[in-house]
Amino acid sequence: MADTDLRPGRLRQGPARLIMACVLLAIALRAPFVGDPLDRDEAGYLLVARHWHGDGPHLYGDLWVDRPPLLILYYRLSDSIAGETGVRLLGCLVVTLLVLGAALAGRQLGGKAGAGWAGLIAAALGSSYALAAETVNAELPAAALVMVSCASTLTAVRGRVRTQYVLGLVAGVS
């Protein structure tokens, strides 16, 4: 049936399938670049993450970079998972978070259509070769966290009192 089918199962099915398709699209567009050599920014962040220790004149020890600790922790985590390839593999997870956050925010603002369009746009921007999105630069994890924060805030404002505090905490931490 069309959008006029108001059965609970049908309402959830449409957006969920579309959002899953957006996630798969974003991952499929990033997948060919997973094994490519890291670009200079990625390699630099990874170098700092590998040599980050408590001693030295700078925040990251003997090396200096003007990026926040959460980004360097991302690179350290990805290095511990799969080395250089881990940076791009976790990038697929981050773009998934970006698409899901955008879809949830879109759902809060524009219903099913808003969820679909927001998810599709996030998938396109989060994996666009024209925007160098085949790499995991500092902006991708930041955009995902900002989108999760926006989605959590919108859901908290429109949600039940019990979940508002948890969603507010998620928004703040993000």
Tab-separated table of C-alpha atoms in Angstrom:
chain	number	residue	atom	x	y	z
A	1	MET	CA	0.000	0.000	0.000
A	2	ALA	CA	0.984	3.640	-0.274
A	3	ASP	CA	1.766	6.067	2.538
A	4	THR	CA	-1.867	5.875	3.613
A	5	ASP	CA	-1.211	2.488	5.240
A	6	LEU	CA	-1.199	3.368	8.931
A	7	ARG	CA	-0.517	-0.074	10.382
A	8	PRO	CA	2.339	0.149	12.911
A	9	GLY	CA	4.557	-2.357	11.097
A	10	ARG	CA	4.213	-0.503	7.781
A	11	LEU	CA	5.030	2.879	9.321
A	12	ARG	CA	8.330	1.570	10.672
A	13	GLN	CA	9.222	-0.456	7.595
A	14	GLY	CA	9.446	2.331	5.020
A	15	PRO	CA	11.864	4.698	6.767
A	16	ALA	CA	13.914	1.870	8.247
A	17	ARG	CA	14.546	0.329	4.838
A	18	LEU	CA	15.369	3.692	3.320
A	19	ILE	CA	17.758	4.610	6.125
A	20	MET	CA	19.441	1.199	5.906
A	21	ALA	CA	19.834	1.753	2.169
A	22	CYS	CA	21.434	5.142	2.887
A	23	VAL	CA	23.859	3.548	5.357
A	24	LEU	CA	24.758	0.825	2.871
A	25	LEU	CA	25.219	3.435	0.136
A	26	ALA	CA	27.605	5.458	2.297
A	27	ILE	CA	29.615	2.377	3.250
A	28	ALA	CA	29.681	1.129	-0.358
A	29	LEU	CA	31.022	4.488	-1.539
A	30	ARG	CA	33.762	4.458	1.122
A	31	ALA	CA	34.672	0.765	0.869
A	32	PRO	CA	36.906	0.978	-2.222
A	33	PHE	CA	39.232	3.332	-0.345
A	34	VAL	CA	39.630	1.274	2.839
A	35	GLY	CA	42.904	-0.305	1.712
A	36	ASP	CA	44.384	2.829	0.129
A	37	PRO	CA	47.387	4.521	1.741
A	38	LEU	CA	46.509	7.145	4.313
A	39	ASP	CA	46.692	10.762	3.258
A	40	ARG	CA	49.075	13.128	5.032
A	41	ASP	CA	46.567	14.321	7.645
A	42	GLU	CA	45.474	10.786	8.522
A	43	ALA	CA	49.062	9.583	8.668
A	44	GLY	CA	50.046	12.530	10.841
A	45	TYR	CA	47.230	11.942	13.307
A	46	LEU	CA	48.099	8.261	13.410
A	47	LEU	CA	51.753	9.085	14.068
A	48	VAL	CA	50.784	11.356	16.954
A	49	ALA	CA	48.400	8.695	18.317
A	50	ARG	CA	51.107	6.027	18.197
A	51	HIS	CA	53.641	8.203	20.009
A	52	TRP	CA	51.298	9.876	22.476
A	53	HIS	CA	52.620	9.555	25.988
A	54	GLY	CA	52.596	11.676	29.111
A	55	ASP	CA	56.140	12.994	28.843
A	56	GLY	CA	57.125	15.949	26.736
A	57	PRO	CA	56.465	19.648	26.375
A	58	HIS	CA	53.189	19.296	24.475
A	59	LEU	CA	49.782	17.756	25.089
A	60	TYR	CA	50.722	14.725	23.006
A	61	GLY	CA	54.244	14.348	24.358
A	62	ASP	CA	57.098	15.263	22.041
A	63	LEU	CA	54.814	15.750	19.036
A	64	TRP	CA	52.469	18.658	18.489
A	65	VAL	CA	49.235	18.838	16.554
A	66	ASP	CA	46.371	21.302	16.861
A	67	ARG	CA	43.631	18.719	17.151
A	68	PRO	CA	41.500	17.655	20.134
A	69	PRO	CA	42.342	14.581	22.201
A	70	LEU	CA	39.134	12.783	21.175
A	71	LEU	CA	40.296	12.747	17.545
A	72	ILE	CA	43.710	11.393	18.520
A	73	LEU	CA	41.987	8.769	20.676
A	74	TYR	CA	39.948	7.795	17.598
A	75	TYR	CA	43.191	7.202	15.713
A	76	ARG	CA	44.703	5.283	18.608
A	77	LEU	CA	41.618	3.047	18.807
A	78	SER	CA	41.581	2.454	15.059
A	79	ASP	CA	45.296	1.627	15.119
A	80	SER	CA	44.756	-0.919	17.871
A	81	ILE	CA	41.932	-2.550	15.883
A	82	ALA	CA	43.529	-2.910	12.457
A	83	GLY	CA	46.491	-0.570	12.084
A	84	GLU	CA	46.318	1.844	9.177
A	85	THR	CA	43.327	0.044	7.673
A	86	GLY	CA	41.494	0.510	10.961
A	87	VAL	CA	41.332	4.259	10.383
A	88	ARG	CA	39.187	3.750	7.301
A	89	LEU	CA	37.229	0.824	8.747
A	90	LEU	CA	36.177	2.908	11.723
A	91	GLY	CA	35.415	5.665	9.217
A	92	CYS	CA	32.673	3.422	7.852
A	93	LEU	CA	31.260	3.136	11.365
A	94	VAL	CA	31.471	6.901	11.819
A	95	VAL	CA	29.651	7.582	8.549
A	96	THR	CA	26.980	5.119	9.681
A	97	LEU	CA	26.576	7.148	12.869
A	98	LEU	CA	26.359	10.318	10.774
A	99	VAL	CA	23.603	8.907	8.568
A	100	LEU	CA	21.615	7.482	11.475
A	101	GLY	CA	21.900	10.730	13.442
A	102	ALA	CA	20.811	12.772	10.427
A	103	ALA	CA	17.884	10.440	9.773
A	104	LEU	CA	16.715	10.649	13.384
A	105	ALA	CA	16.975	14.436	13.370
A	106	GLY	CA	15.179	14.540	10.027
A	107	ARG	CA	12.454	12.299	11.406
A	108	GLN	CA	11.899	14.672	14.308
A	109	LEU	CA	11.662	17.684	12.017
A	110	GLY	CA	10.005	16.321	8.891
A	111	GLY	CA	8.537	12.897	9.563
A	112	LYS	CA	9.282	9.932	7.301
A	113	ALA	CA	10.176	12.117	4.345
A	114	GLY	CA	12.521	14.185	6.494
A	115	ALA	CA	14.244	11.060	7.740
A	116	GLY	CA	14.774	9.781	4.225
A	117	TRP	CA	16.068	13.025	2.784
A	118	ALA	CA	18.341	13.752	5.748
A	119	GLY	CA	19.747	10.222	5.652
A	120	LEU	CA	20.341	10.409	1.906
A	121	ILE	CA	22.058	13.799	2.100
A	122	ALA	CA	24.237	12.672	5.012
A	123	ALA	CA	25.203	9.523	3.087
A	124	ALA	CA	26.091	11.568	0.018
A	125	LEU	CA	28.107	14.176	1.892
A	126	GLY	CA	29.726	11.662	4.232
A	127	SER	CA	31.059	9.628	1.339
A	128	SER	CA	31.476	12.107	-1.511
A	129	TYR	CA	34.797	11.804	-3.310
A	130	ALA	CA	34.478	15.470	-4.307
A	131	LEU	CA	34.692	16.415	-0.613
A	132	ALA	CA	37.645	14.051	0.011
A	133	ALA	CA	35.321	11.932	2.121
A	134	GLU	CA	37.239	8.791	1.216
A	135	THR	CA	39.563	9.864	4.024
A	136	VAL	CA	38.833	10.148	7.716
A	137	ASN	CA	39.743	13.747	8.330
A	138	ALA	CA	39.044	15.630	11.538
A	139	GLU	CA	35.674	16.803	10.271
A	140	LEU	CA	34.006	13.418	9.738
A	141	PRO	CA	34.029	12.229	13.377
A	142	ALA	CA	33.118	15.758	14.478
A	143	ALA	CA	30.173	15.917	12.066
A	144	ALA	CA	28.913	12.545	13.288
A	145	LEU	CA	29.070	13.625	16.929
A	146	VAL	CA	27.360	16.932	16.172
A	147	MET	CA	24.610	15.094	14.290
A	148	VAL	CA	24.106	12.668	17.184
A	149	SER	CA	23.898	15.646	19.529
A	150	CYS	CA	21.317	17.381	17.321
A	151	ALA	CA	19.249	14.218	16.967
A	152	SER	CA	19.371	13.544	20.718
A	153	THR	CA	18.380	17.111	21.519
A	154	LEU	CA	15.453	17.103	19.099
A	155	THR	CA	14.272	13.720	20.349
A	156	ALA	CA	14.586	14.840	23.976
A	157	VAL	CA	12.572	18.002	23.366
A	158	ARG	CA	9.795	16.011	21.709
A	159	GLY	CA	10.060	12.908	23.891
A	160	ARG	CA	8.801	11.582	27.163
A	161	VAL	CA	10.066	12.968	30.449
A	162	ARG	CA	11.802	9.694	31.428
A	163	THR	CA	14.000	9.647	28.342
A	164	GLN	CA	14.680	13.368	28.184
A	165	TYR	CA	17.448	13.254	30.767
A	166	VAL	CA	19.242	10.348	29.116
A	167	LEU	CA	18.958	11.937	25.683
A	168	GLY	CA	20.131	15.253	27.105
A	169	LEU	CA	23.166	13.481	28.549
A	170	VAL	CA	23.886	11.829	25.186
A	171	ALA	CA	23.563	15.217	23.458
A	172	GLY	CA	25.922	16.854	25.935
A	173	VAL	CA	28.529	14.114	25.767
A	174	SER	CA	28.382	14.104	21.971
